[in-house]
PDB file of C-alpha atoms in Angstrom:
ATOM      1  CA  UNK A   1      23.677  -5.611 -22.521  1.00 60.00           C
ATOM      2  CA  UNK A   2      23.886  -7.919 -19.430  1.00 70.00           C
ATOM      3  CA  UNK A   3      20.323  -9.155 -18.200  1.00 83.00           C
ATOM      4  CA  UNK A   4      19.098 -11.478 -15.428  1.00 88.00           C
ATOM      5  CA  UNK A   5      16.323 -13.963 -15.409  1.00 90.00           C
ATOM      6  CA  UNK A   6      14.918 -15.071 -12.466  1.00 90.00           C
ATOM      7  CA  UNK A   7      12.436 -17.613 -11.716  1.00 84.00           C
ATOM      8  CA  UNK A   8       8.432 -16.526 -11.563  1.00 82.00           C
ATOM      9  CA  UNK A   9       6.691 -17.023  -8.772  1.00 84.00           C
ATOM     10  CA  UNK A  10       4.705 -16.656  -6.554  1.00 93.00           C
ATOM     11  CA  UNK A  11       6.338 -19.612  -4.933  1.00 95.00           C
ATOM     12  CA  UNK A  12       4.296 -21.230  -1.887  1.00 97.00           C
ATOM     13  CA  UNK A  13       5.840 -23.672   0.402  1.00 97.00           C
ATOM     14  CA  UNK A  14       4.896 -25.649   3.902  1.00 97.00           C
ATOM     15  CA  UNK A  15       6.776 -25.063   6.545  1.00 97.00           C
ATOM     16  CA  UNK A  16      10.236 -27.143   6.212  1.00 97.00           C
ATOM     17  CA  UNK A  17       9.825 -27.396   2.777  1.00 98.00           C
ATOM     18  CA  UNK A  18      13.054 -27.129   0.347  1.00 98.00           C
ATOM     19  CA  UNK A  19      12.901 -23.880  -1.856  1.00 97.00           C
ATOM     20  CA  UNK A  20      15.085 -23.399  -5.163  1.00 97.00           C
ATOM     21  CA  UNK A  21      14.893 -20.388  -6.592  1.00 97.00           C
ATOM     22  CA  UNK A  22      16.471 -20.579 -10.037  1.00 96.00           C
ATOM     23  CA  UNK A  23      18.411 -17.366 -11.941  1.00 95.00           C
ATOM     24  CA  UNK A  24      20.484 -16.921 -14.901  1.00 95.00           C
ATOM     25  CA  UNK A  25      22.455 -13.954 -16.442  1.00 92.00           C
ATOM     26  CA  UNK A  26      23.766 -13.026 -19.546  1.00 89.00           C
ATOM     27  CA  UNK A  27      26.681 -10.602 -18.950  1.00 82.00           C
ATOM     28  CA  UNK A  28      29.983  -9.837 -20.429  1.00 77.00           C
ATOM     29  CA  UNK A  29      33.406 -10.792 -18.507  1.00 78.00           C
ATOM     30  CA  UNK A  30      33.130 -12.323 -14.714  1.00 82.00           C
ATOM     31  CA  UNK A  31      29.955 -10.370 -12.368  1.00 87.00           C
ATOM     32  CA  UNK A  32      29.981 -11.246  -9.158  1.00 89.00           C
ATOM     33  CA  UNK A  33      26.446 -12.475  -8.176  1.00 92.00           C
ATOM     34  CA  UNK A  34      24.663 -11.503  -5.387  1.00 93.00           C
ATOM     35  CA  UNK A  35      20.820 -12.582  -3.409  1.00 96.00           C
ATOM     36  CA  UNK A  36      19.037  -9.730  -2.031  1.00 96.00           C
ATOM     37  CA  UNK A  37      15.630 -10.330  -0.075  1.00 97.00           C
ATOM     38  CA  UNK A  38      12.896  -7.489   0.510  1.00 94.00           C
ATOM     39  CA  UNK A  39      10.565  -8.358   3.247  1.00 93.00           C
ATOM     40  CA  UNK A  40       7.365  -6.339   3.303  1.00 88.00           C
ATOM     41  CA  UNK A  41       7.428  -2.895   3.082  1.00 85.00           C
ATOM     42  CA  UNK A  42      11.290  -2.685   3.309  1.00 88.00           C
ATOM     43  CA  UNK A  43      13.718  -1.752   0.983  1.00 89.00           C
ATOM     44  CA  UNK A  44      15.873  -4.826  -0.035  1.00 92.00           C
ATOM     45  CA  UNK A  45      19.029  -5.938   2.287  1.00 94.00           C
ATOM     46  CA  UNK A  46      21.963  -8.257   1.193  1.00 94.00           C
ATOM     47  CA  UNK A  47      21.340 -12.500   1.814  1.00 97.00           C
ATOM     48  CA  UNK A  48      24.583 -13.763   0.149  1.00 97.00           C
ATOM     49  CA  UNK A  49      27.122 -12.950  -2.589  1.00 94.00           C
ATOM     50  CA  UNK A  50      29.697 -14.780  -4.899  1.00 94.00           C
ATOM     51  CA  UNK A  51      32.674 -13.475  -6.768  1.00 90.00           C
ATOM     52  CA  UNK A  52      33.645 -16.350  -8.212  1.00 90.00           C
ATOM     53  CA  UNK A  53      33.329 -19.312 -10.569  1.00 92.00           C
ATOM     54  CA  UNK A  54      32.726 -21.749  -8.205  1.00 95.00           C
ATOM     55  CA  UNK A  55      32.236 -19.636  -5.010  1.00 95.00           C
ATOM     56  CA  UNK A  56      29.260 -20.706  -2.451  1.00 97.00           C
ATOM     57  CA  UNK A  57      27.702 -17.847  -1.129  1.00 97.00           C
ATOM     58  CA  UNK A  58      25.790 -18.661   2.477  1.00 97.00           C
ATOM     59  CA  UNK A  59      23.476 -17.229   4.733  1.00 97.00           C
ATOM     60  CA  UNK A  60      20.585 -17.577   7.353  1.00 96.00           C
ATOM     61  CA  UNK A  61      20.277 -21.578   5.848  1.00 97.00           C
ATOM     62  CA  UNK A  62      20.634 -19.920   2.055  1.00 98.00           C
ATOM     63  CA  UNK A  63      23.094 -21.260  -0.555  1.00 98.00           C
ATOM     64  CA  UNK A  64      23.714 -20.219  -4.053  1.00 98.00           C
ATOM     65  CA  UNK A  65      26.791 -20.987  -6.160  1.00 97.00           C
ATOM     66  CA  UNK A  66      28.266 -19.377  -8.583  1.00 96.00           C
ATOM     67  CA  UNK A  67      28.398 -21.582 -11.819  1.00 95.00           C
ATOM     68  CA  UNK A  68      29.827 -19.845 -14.711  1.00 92.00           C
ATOM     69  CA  UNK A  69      29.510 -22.888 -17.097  1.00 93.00           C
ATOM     70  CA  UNK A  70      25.733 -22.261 -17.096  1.00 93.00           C
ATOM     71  CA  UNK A  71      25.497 -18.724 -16.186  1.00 94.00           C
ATOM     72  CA  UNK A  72      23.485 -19.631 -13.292  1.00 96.00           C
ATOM     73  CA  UNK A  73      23.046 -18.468  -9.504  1.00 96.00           C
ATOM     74  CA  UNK A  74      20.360 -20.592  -8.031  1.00 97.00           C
ATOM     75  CA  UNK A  75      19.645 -20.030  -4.510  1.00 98.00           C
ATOM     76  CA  UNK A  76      18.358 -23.409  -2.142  1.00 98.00           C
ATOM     77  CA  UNK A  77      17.162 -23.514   1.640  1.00 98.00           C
ATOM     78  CA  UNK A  78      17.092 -26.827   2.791  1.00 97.00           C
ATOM     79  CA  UNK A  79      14.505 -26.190   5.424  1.00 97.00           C
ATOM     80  CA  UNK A  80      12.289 -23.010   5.007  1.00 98.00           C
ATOM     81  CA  UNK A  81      10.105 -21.182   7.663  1.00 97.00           C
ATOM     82  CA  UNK A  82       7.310 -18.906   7.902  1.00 97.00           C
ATOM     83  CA  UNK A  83      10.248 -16.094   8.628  1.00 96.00           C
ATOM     84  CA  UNK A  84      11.874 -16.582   5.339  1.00 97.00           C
ATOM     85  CA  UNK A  85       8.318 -15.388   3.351  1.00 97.00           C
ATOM     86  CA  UNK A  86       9.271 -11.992   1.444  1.00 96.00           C
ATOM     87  CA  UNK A  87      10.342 -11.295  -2.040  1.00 95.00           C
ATOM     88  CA  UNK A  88      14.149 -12.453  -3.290  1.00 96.00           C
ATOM     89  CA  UNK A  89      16.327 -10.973  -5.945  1.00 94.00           C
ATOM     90  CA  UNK A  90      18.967 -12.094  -8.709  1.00 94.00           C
ATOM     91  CA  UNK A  91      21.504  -9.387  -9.539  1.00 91.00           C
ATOM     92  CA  UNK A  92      24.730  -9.955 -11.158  1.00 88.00           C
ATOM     93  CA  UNK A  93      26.880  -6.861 -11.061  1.00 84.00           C
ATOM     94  CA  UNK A  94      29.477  -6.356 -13.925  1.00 76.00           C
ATOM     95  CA  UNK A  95      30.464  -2.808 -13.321  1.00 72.00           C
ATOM     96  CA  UNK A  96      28.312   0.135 -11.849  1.00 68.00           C
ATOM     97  CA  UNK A  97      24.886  -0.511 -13.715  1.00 69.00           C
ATOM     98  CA  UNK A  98      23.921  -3.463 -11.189  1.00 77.00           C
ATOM     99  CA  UNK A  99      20.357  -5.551 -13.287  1.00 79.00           C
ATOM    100  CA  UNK A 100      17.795  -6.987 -10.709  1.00 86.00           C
ATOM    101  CA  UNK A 101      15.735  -9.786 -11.896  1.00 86.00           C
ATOM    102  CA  UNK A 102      12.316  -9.740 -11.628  1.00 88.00           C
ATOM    103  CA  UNK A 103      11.987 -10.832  -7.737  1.00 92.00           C
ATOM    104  CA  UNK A 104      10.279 -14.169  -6.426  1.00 94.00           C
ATOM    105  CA  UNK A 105       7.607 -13.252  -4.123  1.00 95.00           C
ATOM    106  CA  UNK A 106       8.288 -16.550  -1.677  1.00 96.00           C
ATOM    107  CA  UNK A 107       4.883 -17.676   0.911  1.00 97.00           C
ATOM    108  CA  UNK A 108       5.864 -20.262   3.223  1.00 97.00           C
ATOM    109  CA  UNK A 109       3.010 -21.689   5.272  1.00 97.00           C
ATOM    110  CA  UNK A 110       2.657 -22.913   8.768  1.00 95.00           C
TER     111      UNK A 110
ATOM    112  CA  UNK B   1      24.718   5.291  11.462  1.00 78.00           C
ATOM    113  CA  UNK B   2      21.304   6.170  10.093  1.00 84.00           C
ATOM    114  CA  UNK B   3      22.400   3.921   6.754  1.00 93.00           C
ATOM    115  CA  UNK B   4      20.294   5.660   3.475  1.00 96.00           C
ATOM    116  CA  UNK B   5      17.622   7.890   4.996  1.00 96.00           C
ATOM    117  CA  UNK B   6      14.866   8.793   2.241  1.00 97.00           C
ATOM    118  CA  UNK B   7      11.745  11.214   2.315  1.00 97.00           C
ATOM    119  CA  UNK B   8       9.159  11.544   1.640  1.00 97.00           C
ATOM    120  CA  UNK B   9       7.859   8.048   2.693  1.00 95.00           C
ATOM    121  CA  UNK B  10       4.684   8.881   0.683  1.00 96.00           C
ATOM    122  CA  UNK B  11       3.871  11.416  -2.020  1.00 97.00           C
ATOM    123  CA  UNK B  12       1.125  12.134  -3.959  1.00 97.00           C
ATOM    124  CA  UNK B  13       1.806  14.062  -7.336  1.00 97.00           C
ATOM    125  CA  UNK B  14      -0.768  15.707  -9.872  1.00 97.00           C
ATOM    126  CA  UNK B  15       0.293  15.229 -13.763  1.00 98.00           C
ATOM    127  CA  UNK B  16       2.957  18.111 -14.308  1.00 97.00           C
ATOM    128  CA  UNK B  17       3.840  18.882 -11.099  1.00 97.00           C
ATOM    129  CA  UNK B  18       7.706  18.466 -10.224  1.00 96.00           C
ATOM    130  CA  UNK B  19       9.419  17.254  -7.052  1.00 96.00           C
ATOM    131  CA  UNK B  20      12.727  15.828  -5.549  1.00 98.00           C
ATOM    132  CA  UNK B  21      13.104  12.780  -3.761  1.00 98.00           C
ATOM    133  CA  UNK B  22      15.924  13.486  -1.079  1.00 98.00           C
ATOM    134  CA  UNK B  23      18.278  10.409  -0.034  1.00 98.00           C
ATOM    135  CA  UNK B  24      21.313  11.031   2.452  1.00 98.00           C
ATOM    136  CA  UNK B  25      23.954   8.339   3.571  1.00 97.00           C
ATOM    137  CA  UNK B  26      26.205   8.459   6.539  1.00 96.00           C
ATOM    138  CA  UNK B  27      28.135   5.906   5.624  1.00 94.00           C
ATOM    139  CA  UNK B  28      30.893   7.955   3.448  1.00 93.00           C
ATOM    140  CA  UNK B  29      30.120   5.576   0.209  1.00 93.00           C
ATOM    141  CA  UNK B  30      31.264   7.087  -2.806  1.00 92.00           C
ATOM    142  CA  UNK B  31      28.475   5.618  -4.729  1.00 92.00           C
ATOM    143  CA  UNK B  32      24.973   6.035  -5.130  1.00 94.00           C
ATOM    144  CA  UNK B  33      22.347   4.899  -7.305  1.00 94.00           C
ATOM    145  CA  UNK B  34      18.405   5.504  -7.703  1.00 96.00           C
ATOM    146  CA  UNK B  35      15.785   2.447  -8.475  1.00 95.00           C
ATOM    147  CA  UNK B  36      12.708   2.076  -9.253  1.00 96.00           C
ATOM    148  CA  UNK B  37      10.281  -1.058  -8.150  1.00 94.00           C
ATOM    149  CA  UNK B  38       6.979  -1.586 -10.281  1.00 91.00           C
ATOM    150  CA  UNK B  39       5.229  -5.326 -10.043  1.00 82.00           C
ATOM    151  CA  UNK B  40       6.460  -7.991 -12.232  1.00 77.00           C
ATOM    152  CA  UNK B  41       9.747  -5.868 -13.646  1.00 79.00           C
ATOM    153  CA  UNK B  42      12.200  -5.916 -10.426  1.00 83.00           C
ATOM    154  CA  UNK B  43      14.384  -3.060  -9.922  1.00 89.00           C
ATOM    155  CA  UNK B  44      15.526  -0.900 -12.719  1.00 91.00           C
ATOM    156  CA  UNK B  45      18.072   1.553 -12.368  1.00 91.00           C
ATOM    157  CA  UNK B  46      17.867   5.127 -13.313  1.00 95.00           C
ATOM    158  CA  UNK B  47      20.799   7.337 -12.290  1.00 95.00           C
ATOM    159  CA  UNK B  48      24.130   6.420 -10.447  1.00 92.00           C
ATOM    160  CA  UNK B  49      27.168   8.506  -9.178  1.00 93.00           C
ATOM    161  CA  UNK B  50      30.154   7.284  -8.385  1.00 90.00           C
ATOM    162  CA  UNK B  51      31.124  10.547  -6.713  1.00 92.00           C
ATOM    163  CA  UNK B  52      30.507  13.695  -5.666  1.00 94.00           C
ATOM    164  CA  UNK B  53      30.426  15.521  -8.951  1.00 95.00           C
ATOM    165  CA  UNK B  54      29.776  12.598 -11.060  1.00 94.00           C
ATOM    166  CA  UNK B  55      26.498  10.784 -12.304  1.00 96.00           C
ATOM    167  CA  UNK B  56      25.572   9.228 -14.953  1.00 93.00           C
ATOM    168  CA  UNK B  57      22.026   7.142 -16.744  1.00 94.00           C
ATOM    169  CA  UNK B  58      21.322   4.146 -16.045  1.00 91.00           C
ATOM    170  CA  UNK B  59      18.448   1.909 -17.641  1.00 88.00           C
ATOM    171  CA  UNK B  60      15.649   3.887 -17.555  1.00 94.00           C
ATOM    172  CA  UNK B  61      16.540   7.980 -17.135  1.00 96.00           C
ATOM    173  CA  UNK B  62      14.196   9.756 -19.052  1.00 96.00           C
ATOM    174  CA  UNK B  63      12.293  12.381 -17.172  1.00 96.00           C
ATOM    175  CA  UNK B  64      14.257  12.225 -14.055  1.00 98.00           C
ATOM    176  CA  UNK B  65      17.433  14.539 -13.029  1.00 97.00           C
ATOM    177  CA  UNK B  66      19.921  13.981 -10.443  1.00 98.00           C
ATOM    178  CA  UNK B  67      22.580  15.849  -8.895  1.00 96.00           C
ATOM    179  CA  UNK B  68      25.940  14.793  -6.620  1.00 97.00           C
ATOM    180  CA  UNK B  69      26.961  18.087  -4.733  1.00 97.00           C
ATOM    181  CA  UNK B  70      28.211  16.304  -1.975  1.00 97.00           C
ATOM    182  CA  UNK B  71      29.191  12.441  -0.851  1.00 96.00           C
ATOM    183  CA  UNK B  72      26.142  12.286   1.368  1.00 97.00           C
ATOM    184  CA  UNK B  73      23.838  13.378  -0.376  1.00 98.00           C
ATOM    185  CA  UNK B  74      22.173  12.410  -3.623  1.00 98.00           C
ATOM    186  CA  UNK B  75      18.567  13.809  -4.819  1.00 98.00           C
ATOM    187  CA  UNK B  76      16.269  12.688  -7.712  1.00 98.00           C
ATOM    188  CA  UNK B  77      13.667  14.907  -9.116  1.00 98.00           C
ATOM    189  CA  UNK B  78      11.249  14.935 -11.432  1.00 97.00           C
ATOM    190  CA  UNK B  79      10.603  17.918 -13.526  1.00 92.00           C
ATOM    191  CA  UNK B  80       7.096  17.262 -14.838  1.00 96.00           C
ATOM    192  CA  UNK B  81       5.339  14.282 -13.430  1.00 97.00           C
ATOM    193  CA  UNK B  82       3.653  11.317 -15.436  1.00 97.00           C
ATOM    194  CA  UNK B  83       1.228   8.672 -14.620  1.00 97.00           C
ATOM    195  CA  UNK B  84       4.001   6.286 -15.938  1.00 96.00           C
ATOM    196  CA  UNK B  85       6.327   7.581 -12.803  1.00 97.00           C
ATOM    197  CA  UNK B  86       3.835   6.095 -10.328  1.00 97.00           C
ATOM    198  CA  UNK B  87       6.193   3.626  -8.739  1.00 97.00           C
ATOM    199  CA  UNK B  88       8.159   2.972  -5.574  1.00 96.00           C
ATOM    200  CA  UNK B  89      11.474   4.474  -5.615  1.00 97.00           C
ATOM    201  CA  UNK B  90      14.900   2.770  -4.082  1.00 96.00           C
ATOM    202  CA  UNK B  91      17.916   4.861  -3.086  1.00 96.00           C
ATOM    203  CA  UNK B  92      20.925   2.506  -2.336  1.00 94.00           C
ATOM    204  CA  UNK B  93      24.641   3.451  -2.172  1.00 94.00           C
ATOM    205  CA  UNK B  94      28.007   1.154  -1.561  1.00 91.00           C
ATOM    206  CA  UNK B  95      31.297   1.881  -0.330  1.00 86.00           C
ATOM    207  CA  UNK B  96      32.751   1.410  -4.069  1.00 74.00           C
ATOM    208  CA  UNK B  97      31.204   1.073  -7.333  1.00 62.00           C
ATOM    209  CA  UNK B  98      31.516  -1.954  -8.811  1.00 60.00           C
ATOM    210  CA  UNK B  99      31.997  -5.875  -8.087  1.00 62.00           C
ATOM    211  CA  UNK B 100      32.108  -7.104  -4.809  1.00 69.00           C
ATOM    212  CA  UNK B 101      30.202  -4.768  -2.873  1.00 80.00           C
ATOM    213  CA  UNK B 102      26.852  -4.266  -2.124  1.00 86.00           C
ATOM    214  CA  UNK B 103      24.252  -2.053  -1.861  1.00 90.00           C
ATOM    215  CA  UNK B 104      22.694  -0.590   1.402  1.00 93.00           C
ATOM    216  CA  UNK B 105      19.313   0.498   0.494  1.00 94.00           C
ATOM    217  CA  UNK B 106      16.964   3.028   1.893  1.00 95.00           C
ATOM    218  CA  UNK B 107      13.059   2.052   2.792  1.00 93.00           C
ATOM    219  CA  UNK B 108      11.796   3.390  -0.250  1.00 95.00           C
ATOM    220  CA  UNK B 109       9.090   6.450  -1.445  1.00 96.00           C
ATOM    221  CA  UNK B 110       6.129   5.042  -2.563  1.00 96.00           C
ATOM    222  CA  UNK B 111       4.893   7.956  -5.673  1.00 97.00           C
ATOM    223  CA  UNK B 112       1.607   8.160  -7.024  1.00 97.00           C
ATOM    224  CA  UNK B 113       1.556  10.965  -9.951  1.00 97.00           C
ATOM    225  CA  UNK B 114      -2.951  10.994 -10.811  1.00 97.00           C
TER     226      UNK B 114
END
């Protein structure tokens, strides 16, 4: 079946630092691929999609883009702050069972 | 709109005991799923609908029932509690099932079964 790997964390980061989160997926046919972030004691809200081979997905300073050559989603911030701390999630979504990865619990430091 | 209302925020279960976890939408999305968070293994999906009337497993079912009556609403329960169901439980729901759309998620129920 289709699965996700995402990268382990905890990841901890100054201030302005630049954050790569790496993910992969295994899945059958073309997912679309979409970033969700929980921040504490939330549930977990949308940060960017793709559809597409190719496709950028962008939000709040995140990118990720969708490469189907390598199976791989990879979300970057060029320039992280203290606001962006929380935990982020890989999920590709090939039909209505929608796999999470793991989540990257993300500390960024004044 | 509310967006996915859940309750109980908290609940604290004794081995055997059964209960059902209510989520509601306002949003008129046909579909609806149930998650489960537990450290270091993400989110893993345990019952969907894509309809009033419809639902099916997902990943990890066994000892939980659901139960689509209506569009809005779309409740989990456990018939006889486990330790292994301590967890914190996700109810999301999208406008369609599958690709491009995603899922609005309710704050969670945080379940401790002793």
């Amino acid at each position: 079946g289709d699965s996700v790997t995402q990268m382990e964390g905890p990841v901890t980061l100054s201030e302005e630092a630049f954050l790569t989160i790496n993910c992969t997926y295994t899945a059958t046919g073309y997912p679309s691929l979409f970033w969700y972030v929980q921040y504490p004691g939330e549930g977990l809200q949308l940060l960017l999609k793709a559809t597409k081979a190719d496709d950028k997905g962008s939000n709040k300073g995140f990118e990720a883009t969708y490469r189907k050559e390598t199976t791989s989603f990879h979300l970057e911030k060029g320039s992280v702050q203290v606001s962006d701390s929380a935990v982020y999630f890989c999920a590709p979504n090939n039909n209505n069972d929608m796999r999470f990865g793991a989540g990257t619990r993300l500390t960024v430091k004044p | 709109n509310a967006g996915v209302t859940q309750t109980p925020k908290f609940q604290v279960l004794k081995t055997g005991q059964s209960m059902t976890l209510q989520c509601a939408q306002d949003m008129n999305h046909e579909y609806m799923s149930w998650y489960r968070q537990d450290p270091g293994m993400g989110l893993r999906l345990i019952h969907y609908s894509v309809g009033a009337g419809i639902t099916d497993q997902g990943e990890v079912p066994n000892g939980y029932n659901v139960s689509r009556s209506t569009t809005e609403d779309f409740p989990l329960r456990l018939l006889s509690a486990a330790p292994s169901q301590t967890s914190v439980y996700f109810c999301a729901s999208s406008y369609l099932p599958g690709l491009a759309h995603e899922q609005y998620f309710g704050p969670g129920t945080r379940l401790t079964v002793t």
